[in-house]
XYZ file of C-alpha atoms in Angstrom:
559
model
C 123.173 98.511 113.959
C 122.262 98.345 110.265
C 120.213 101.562 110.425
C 123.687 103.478 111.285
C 124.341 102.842 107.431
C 121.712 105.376 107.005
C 121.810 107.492 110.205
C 125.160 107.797 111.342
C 128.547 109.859 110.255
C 129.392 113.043 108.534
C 127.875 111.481 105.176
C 124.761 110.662 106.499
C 123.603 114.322 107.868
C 121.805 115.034 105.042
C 119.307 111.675 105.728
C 119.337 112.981 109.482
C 118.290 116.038 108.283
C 115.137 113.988 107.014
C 114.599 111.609 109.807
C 114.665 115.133 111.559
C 111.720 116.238 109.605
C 109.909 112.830 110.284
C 110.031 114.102 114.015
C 113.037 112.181 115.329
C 114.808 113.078 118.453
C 118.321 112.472 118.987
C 117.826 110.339 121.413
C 115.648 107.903 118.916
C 118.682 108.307 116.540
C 120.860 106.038 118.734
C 118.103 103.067 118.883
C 117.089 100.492 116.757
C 114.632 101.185 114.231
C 112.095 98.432 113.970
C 109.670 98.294 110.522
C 106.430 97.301 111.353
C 104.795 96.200 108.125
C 100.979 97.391 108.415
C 98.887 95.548 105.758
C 95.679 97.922 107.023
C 93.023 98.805 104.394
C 89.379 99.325 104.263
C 88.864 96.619 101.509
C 89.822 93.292 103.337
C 87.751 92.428 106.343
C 90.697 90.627 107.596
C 92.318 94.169 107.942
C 90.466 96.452 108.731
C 91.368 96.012 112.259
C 94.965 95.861 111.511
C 95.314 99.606 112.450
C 94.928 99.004 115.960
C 97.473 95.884 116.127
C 99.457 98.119 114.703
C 99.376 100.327 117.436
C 99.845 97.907 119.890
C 103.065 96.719 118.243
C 104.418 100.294 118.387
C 103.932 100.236 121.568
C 105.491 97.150 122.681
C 109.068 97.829 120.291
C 109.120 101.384 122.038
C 108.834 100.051 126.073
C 111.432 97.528 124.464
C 114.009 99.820 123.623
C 113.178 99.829 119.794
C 111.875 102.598 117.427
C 108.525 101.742 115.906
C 108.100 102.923 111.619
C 105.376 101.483 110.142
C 105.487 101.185 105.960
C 102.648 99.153 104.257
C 101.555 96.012 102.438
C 99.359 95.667 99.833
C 96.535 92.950 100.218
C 93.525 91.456 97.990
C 90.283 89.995 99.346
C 89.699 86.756 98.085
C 86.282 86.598 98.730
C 85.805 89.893 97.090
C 87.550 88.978 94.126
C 85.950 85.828 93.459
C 84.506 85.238 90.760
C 85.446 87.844 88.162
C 88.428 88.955 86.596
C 89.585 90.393 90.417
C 90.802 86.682 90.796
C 93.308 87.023 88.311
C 95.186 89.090 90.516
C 95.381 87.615 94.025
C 98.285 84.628 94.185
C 100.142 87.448 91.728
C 100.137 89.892 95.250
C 102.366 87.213 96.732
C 105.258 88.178 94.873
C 104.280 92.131 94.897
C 104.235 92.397 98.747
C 107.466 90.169 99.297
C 108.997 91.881 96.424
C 108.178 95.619 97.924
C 108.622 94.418 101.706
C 111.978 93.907 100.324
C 112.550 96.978 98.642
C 111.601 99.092 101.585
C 113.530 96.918 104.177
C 117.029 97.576 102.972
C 116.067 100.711 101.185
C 115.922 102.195 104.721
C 118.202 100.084 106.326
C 115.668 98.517 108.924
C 117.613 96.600 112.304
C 114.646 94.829 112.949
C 110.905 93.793 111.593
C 107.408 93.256 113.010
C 104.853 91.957 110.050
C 101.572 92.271 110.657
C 99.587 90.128 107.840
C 96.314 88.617 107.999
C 94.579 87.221 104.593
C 95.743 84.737 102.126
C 98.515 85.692 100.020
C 99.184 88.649 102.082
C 101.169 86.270 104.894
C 103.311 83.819 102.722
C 104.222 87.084 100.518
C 105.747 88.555 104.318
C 107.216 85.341 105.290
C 108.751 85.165 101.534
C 110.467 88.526 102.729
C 111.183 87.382 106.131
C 113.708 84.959 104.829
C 114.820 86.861 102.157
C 115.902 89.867 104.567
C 117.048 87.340 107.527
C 116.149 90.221 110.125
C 115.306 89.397 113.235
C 111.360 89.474 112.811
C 108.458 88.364 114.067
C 104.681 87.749 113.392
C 101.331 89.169 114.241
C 98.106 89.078 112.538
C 95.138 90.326 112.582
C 93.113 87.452 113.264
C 90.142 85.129 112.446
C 86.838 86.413 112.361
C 84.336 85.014 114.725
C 81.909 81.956 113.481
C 78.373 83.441 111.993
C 75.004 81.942 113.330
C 71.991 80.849 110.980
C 68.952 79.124 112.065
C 71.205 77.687 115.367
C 74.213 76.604 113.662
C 77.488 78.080 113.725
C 78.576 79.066 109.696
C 81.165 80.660 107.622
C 82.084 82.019 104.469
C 81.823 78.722 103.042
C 78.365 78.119 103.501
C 77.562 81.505 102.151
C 79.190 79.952 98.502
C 77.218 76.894 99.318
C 73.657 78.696 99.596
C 74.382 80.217 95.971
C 74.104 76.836 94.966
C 71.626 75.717 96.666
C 69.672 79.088 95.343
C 70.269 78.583 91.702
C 69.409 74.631 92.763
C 65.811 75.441 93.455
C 66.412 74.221 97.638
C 67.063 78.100 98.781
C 64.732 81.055 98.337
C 66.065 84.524 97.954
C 64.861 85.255 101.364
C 67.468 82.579 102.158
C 70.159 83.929 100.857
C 69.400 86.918 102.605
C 70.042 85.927 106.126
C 73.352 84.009 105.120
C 74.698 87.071 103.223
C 73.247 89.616 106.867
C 74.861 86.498 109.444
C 77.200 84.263 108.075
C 80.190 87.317 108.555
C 79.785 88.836 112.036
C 82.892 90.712 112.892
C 85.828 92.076 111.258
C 89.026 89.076 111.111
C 90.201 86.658 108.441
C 86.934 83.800 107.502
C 86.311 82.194 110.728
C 86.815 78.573 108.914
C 90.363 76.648 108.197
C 90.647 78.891 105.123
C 94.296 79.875 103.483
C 94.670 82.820 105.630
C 94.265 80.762 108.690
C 95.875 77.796 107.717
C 98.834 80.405 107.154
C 98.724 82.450 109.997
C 98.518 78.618 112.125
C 101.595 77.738 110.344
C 103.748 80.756 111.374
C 103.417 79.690 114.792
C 104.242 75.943 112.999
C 107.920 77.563 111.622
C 108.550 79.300 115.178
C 108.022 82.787 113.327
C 105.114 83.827 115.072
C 103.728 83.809 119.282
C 101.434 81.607 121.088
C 97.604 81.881 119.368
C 99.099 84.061 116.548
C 96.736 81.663 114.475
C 93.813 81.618 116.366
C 93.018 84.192 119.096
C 89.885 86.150 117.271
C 90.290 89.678 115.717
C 87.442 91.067 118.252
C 89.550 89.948 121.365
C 91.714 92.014 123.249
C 94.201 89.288 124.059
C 95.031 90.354 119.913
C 95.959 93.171 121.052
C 97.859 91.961 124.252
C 99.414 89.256 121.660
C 100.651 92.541 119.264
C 102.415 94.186 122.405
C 104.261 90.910 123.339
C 105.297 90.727 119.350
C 107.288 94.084 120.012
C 108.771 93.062 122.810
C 109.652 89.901 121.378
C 111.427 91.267 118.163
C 113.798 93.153 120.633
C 114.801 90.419 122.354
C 115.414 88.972 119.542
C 117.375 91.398 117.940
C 119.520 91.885 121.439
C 120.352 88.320 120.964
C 120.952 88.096 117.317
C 118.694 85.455 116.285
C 116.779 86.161 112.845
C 114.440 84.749 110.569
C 116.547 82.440 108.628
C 118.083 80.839 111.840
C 114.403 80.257 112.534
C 112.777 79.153 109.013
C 115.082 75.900 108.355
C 114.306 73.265 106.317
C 113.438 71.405 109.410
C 111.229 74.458 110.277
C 109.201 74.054 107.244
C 108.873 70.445 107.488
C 107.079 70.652 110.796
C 104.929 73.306 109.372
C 104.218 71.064 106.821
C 103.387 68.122 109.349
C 101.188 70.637 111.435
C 99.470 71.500 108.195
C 98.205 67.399 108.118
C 96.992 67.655 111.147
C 95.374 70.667 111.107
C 93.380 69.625 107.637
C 94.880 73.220 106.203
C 93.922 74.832 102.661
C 95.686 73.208 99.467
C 97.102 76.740 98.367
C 99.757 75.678 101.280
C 101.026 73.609 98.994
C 101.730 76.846 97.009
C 103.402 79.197 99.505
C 105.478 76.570 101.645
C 107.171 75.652 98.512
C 107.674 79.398 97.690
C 109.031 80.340 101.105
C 111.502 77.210 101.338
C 112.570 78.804 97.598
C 113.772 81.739 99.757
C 116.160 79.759 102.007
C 117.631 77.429 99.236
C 115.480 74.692 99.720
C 114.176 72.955 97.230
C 110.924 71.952 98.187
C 109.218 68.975 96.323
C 105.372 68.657 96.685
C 105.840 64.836 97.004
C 107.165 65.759 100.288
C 103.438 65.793 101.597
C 102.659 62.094 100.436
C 105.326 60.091 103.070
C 104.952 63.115 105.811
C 100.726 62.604 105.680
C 101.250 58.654 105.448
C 102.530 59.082 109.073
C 100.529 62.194 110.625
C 96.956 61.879 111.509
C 94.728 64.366 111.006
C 93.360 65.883 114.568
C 90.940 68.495 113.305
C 87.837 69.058 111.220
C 87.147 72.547 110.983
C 84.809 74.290 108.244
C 84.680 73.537 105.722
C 86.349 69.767 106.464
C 83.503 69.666 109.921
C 81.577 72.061 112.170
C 84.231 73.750 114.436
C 85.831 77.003 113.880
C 88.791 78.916 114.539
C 87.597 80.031 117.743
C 87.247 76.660 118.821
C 90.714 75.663 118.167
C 91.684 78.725 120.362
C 89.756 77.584 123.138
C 91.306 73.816 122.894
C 94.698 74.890 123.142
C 95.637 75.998 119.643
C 98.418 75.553 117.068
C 100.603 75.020 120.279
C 98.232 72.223 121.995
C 98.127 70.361 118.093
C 101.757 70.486 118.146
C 102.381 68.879 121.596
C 100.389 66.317 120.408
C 102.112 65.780 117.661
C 105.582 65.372 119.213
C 104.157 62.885 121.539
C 104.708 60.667 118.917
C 107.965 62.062 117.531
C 106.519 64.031 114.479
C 108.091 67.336 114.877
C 111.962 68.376 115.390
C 111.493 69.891 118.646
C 115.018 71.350 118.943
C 114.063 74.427 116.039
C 114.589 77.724 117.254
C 111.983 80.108 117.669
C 110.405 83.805 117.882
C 110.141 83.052 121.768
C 114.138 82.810 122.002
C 113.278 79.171 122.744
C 112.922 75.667 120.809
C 109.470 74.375 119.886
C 110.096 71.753 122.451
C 110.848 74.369 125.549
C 107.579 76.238 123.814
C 105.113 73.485 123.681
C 105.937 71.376 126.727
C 103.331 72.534 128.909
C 100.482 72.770 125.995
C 96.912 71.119 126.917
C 94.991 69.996 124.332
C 91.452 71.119 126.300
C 89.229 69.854 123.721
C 89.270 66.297 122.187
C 86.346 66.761 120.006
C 88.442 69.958 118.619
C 91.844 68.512 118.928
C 91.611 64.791 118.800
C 94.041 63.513 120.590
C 96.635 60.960 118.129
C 95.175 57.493 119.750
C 91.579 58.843 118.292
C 92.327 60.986 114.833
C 89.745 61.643 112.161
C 91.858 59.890 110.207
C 95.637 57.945 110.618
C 96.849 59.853 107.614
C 96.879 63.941 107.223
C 94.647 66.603 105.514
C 96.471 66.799 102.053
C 97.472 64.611 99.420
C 99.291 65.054 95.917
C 98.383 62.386 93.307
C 100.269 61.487 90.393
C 99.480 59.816 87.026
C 99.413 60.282 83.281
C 96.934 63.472 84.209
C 99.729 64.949 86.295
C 103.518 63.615 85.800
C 104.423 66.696 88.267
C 101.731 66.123 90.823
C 98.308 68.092 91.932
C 96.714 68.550 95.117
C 93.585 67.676 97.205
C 92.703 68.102 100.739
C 91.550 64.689 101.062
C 90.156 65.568 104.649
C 87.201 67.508 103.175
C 86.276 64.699 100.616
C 83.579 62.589 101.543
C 84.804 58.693 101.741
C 82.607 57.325 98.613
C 84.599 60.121 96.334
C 88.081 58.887 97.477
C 87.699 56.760 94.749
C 86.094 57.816 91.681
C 85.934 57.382 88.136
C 83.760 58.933 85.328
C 83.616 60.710 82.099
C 84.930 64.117 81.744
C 83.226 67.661 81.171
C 85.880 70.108 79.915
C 85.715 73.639 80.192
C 88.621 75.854 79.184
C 87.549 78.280 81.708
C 85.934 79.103 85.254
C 83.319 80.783 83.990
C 82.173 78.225 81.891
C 82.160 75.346 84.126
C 79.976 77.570 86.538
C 77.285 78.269 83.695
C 77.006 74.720 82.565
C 77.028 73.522 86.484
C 74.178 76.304 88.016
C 72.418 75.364 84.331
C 72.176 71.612 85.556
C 74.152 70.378 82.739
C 76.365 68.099 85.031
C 75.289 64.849 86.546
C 76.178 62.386 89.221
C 79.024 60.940 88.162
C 80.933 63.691 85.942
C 84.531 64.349 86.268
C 84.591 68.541 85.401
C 87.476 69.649 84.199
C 88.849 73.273 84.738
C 91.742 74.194 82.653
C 93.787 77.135 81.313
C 93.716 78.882 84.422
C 96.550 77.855 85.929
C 99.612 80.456 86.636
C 100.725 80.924 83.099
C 97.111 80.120 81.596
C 95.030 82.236 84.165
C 97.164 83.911 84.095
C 96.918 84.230 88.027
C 95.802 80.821 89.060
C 92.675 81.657 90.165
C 90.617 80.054 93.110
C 87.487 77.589 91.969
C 85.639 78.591 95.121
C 82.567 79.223 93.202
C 82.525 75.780 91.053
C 83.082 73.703 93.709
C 80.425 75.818 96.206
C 77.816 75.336 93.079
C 78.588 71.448 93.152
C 77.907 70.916 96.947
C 74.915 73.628 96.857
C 73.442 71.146 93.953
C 73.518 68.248 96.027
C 76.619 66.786 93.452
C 79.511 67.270 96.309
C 79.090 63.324 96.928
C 79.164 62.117 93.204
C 81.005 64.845 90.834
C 84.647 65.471 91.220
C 86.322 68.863 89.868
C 89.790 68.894 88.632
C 91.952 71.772 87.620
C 95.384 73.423 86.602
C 94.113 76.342 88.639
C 93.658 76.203 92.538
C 90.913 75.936 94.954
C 89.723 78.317 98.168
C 90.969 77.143 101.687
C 86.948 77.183 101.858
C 86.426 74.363 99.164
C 85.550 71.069 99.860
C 85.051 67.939 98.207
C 86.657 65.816 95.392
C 88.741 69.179 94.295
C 91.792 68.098 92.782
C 93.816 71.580 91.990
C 97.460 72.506 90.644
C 97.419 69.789 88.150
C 101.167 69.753 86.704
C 102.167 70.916 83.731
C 99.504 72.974 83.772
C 97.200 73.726 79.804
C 99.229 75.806 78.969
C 102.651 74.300 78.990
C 101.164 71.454 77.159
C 100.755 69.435 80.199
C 98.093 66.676 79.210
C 95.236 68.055 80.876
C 94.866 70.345 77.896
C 94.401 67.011 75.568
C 91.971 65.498 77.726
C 88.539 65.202 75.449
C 84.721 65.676 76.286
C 83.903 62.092 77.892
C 87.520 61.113 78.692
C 87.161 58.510 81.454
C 89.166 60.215 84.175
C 90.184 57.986 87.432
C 90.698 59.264 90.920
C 92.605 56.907 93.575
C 92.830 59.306 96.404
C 94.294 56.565 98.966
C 96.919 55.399 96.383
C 97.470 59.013 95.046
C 96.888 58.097 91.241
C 95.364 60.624 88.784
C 95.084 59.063 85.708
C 93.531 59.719 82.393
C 91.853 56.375 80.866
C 93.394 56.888 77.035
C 96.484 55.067 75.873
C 99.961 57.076 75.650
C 99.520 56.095 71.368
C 96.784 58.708 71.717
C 98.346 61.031 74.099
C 100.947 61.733 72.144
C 98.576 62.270 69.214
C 96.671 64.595 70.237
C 99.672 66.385 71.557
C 101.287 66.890 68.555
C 98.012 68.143 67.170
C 97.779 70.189 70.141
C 98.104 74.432 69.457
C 99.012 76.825 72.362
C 95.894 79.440 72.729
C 96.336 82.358 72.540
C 97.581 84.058 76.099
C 94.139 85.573 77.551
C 95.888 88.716 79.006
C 98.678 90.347 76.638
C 99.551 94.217 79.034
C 100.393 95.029 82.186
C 101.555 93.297 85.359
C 99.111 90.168 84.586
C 101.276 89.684 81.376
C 104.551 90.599 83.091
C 103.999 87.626 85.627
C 102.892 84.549 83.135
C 106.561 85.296 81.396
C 108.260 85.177 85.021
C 106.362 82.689 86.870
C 106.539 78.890 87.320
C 104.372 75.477 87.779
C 102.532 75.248 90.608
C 103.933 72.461 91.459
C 107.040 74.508 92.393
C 105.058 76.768 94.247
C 104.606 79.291 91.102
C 107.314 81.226 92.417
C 109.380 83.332 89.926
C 112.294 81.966 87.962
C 115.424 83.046 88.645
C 117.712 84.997 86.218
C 119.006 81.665 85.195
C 116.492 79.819 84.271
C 115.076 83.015 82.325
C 118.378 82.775 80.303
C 117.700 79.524 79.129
């Protein structure tokens, strides 16, 4: 066992001597000793119910044999942070909590690990270590919240965004507001809609790295808990049989979860943290991977913010698992990649039902023959940006109009809840992409003030930074190079005709390369907006987005 590197022999007494004081018998000594990775706090309503899946883990590695030590993880609240300066420093967690994960795992010489994630940058940052460690290790989250009701409709974080707009619109009273902000969150879990964290925690049932409903069963439902137990067990039969994570998270692995992700209609920032986890296992990950893999894979679902079903919904279909079966129907997925279970996807999914055809739609009857995300190309971005072209409403998969430039979020947000953009307008959010944020931060608030204005059918947004699993619309994120590597969108000029071509992935800017390359070589860097601490730290270390803004290595830092 790898513990007995720091347990066993006459040099070791001395750290026996301390496992003694954390309470360990001699008996516990001999067995494995499992990490379980609690990201619990009483900041993230995601986690706050952590602590008790926690406890059910323990459980589950100790009637298996194992011995249960739980260490933590840090995590941000999107929502929370949105907005304000807080937003700065949530993709920048990522690396912090795969980075510490890390540290603690082989610090302490762990045999075994049980991660228990929920929200968005809190379970790509575990997987990140998962692969990294190559423990045998499984996944359990906390869970999705359950849908909010207003007025008779089911409704989600989203909509809460959405009535801001609609507020500073003049189509919402106060009063309005109100009942969104008392109804629209009902119960502790990760946003009830097909946000990042869920379009995550979906996916690690996608690589094999996490159980059955992992995804979808809700927070509030004891079959979480149930779920938790069976994750201890599982991570002991998997470390009595010697399978761990990187036998599990291939390349093939990641290609399914990136086919599952199309059908599923998940949150652009996947197309962040798959191409950071596949960094992990060697595998260099291209985001034009998603173009010929959604040409092929129709999209199945249309939950919130993409249509009016929720996370519990997809549970009650038949989950990840049912979507999946569906999908190798037709010959999408590698069915022979191993698993958490001890078994292939295809021994897993063979008896999945898809209960639900409104839910799941079964492949003969998709929303749409090709999958939720796309990455366009053009003279805009030569590296690529994203859109999840299953939230965008078919008269904006083509568009083309003059741009409004802002060199920051907050900006953009003042001249759009001040009525100063029109049908029509191409806005344009830059400088705030990983180096120029620095951070990267979400546009969940621009792109909620569009639709809440009525505009989410006639202005596009477009930006070097990212969008919220909860955006929808013509949002057109991770534009490559970003400002502030001199990638063109930081030459593009107040009225700039800018064209979208969503079906034939083209980005381009209307303005001949003659004047590109002028006003590039007139072009000065600004000044970097955060100069101390770990913000400045990371816009040194990290990357495009279009390579996942993962860190570089030490050899591309010596360059």
């Amino acid at each position: 066992m790898k513990s007995d590197n720091a347990r066993a022999g006459m040099q070791q007494a001395p750290a026996r001597s301390l496992f003694n004081a954390l309470g360990f018998t001699k008996e516990e000594m001999k067995k494995p000793m499992v990490g379980i990775v609690s990201s619990y706090n009483e900041i993230v309503p995601g986690h706050m119910n952590i602590d008790k899946i926690v406890d059910a883990v323990k459980l589950g590695v100790a009637e298996a044999g194992g011995v249960p030590v739980v260490f933590p993880a840090i995590a941000v609240c999107d929502g929370i942070a949105m907005g304000h300066v807080g937003m700065k420093y949530s993709l920048v967690t990522r690396d912090l909590i795969a980075d510490s994960t890390e540290c603690m795992a082989i610090a302490h010489q762990f045999d075994a690990l049980v991660m228990v994630p929920n929200c968005d940058k809190n379970v790509p940052g575990l997987l990140m270590a998962a692969a990294r460690l190559d423990l045998p290790t499984v996944f359990v989250s906390g869970g999705p919240m359950l849908a909010g009701h207003v007025a008779g409709q089911k409704r989600s974080l989203s909509s809460m965004f959405e009535a801001v707009g609609s507020y500073a619109a003049g189509t919402m009273t106060e009063e309005d507001v109100d009942n969104f902000v008392e109804n629209v969150c009902p119960t502790c879990g990760s946003c009830s809609g097909m946000y990042t964290a869920n379009s995550m925690n979906c996916l690690t049932e996608a690589l094999g790295m996490g159980l059955r409903g992992n995804g979808t069963i809700p927070a509030v439902y004891s079959a979480r808990l149930r779920l938790a137990k069976q994750a201890g067990y599982a991570v002991m039969d998997m470390f009595n049989k010697g399978i761990t994570a990187r036998q599990i998270m291939t390349k093939d692995a990641i290609l399914n979860a990136l086919t599952v992700d199309m059908a599923l209609g998940c949150s652009t920032n996947s197309m962040l943290h798959l191409p950071a986890i596949a960094h992990e296992i060697g595998f260099d990950f291209d985001i034009s991977f998603a173009n010929p893999i959604s040409e092929k894979t129709p999209n199945l679902c249309h939950l919130a913010p993409a249509g009016p079903t929720y996370m519990e919904d997809l549970n009650e279909a038949g989950g990840v698992w049912a979507v999946m079966k569906e999908l190798a129907d037709i010959g999408l997925l590698n069915t022979d990649c191993m698993t958490v279970t001890g078994k292939t996807v295809g021994e897993n999914i063979a008896n999945a039902v898809n209960k639900n055809p409104e839910v799941i739609r079964p492949v003969d009857n998709p929303y749409s023959k090709t999958g939720g995300l796309a990455v366009l190309k053009g003279n805009l971005a030569p590296d690529g940006s994203v859109v999840k072209r299953s939230a965008v409403v078919p008269e904006m998969m083509v568009h083309e109009g003059p741009a409004r430039v802002f060199d920051s979020e907050d900006d953009a947000i003042e001249a759009i809840k001040g009525g100063k953009i029109v049908a029509g307008d191409v806005v344009v959010i830059r400088y705030e992409g990983p180096k120029g944020g620095p951070g990267m931060r979400e546009m969940l608030n621009p792109t909620s003030a569009i639709a809440g204005m009525g505009l989410g059918s006639s202005v596009a947004l477009i930006t070097d930074g990212r969008f919220s699993g909860a955006s929808r619309g013509a949002s057109i994120g991770h534009v490559s190079p970003e400002a502030a590597d001199g990638g063109p969108i930081a030459f593009v000029h107040e009225g700039d005709i800018i064209s979208i071509d969503i079906p034939n992935m083209k980005l381009e800017l209307k303005v001949s390369d003659e004047e590109l390359a002028k006003r590039k070589a007139a072009w000065t860097p600004v000044e970097p907006k955060v100069k101390t601490g770990y913000l400045a730290r990371y816009r040194e270390l990290v990357t495009s987005g279009a390579k996942g803004a993962v860190m570089k290595t030490p050899e591309e830092l010596r360059k």
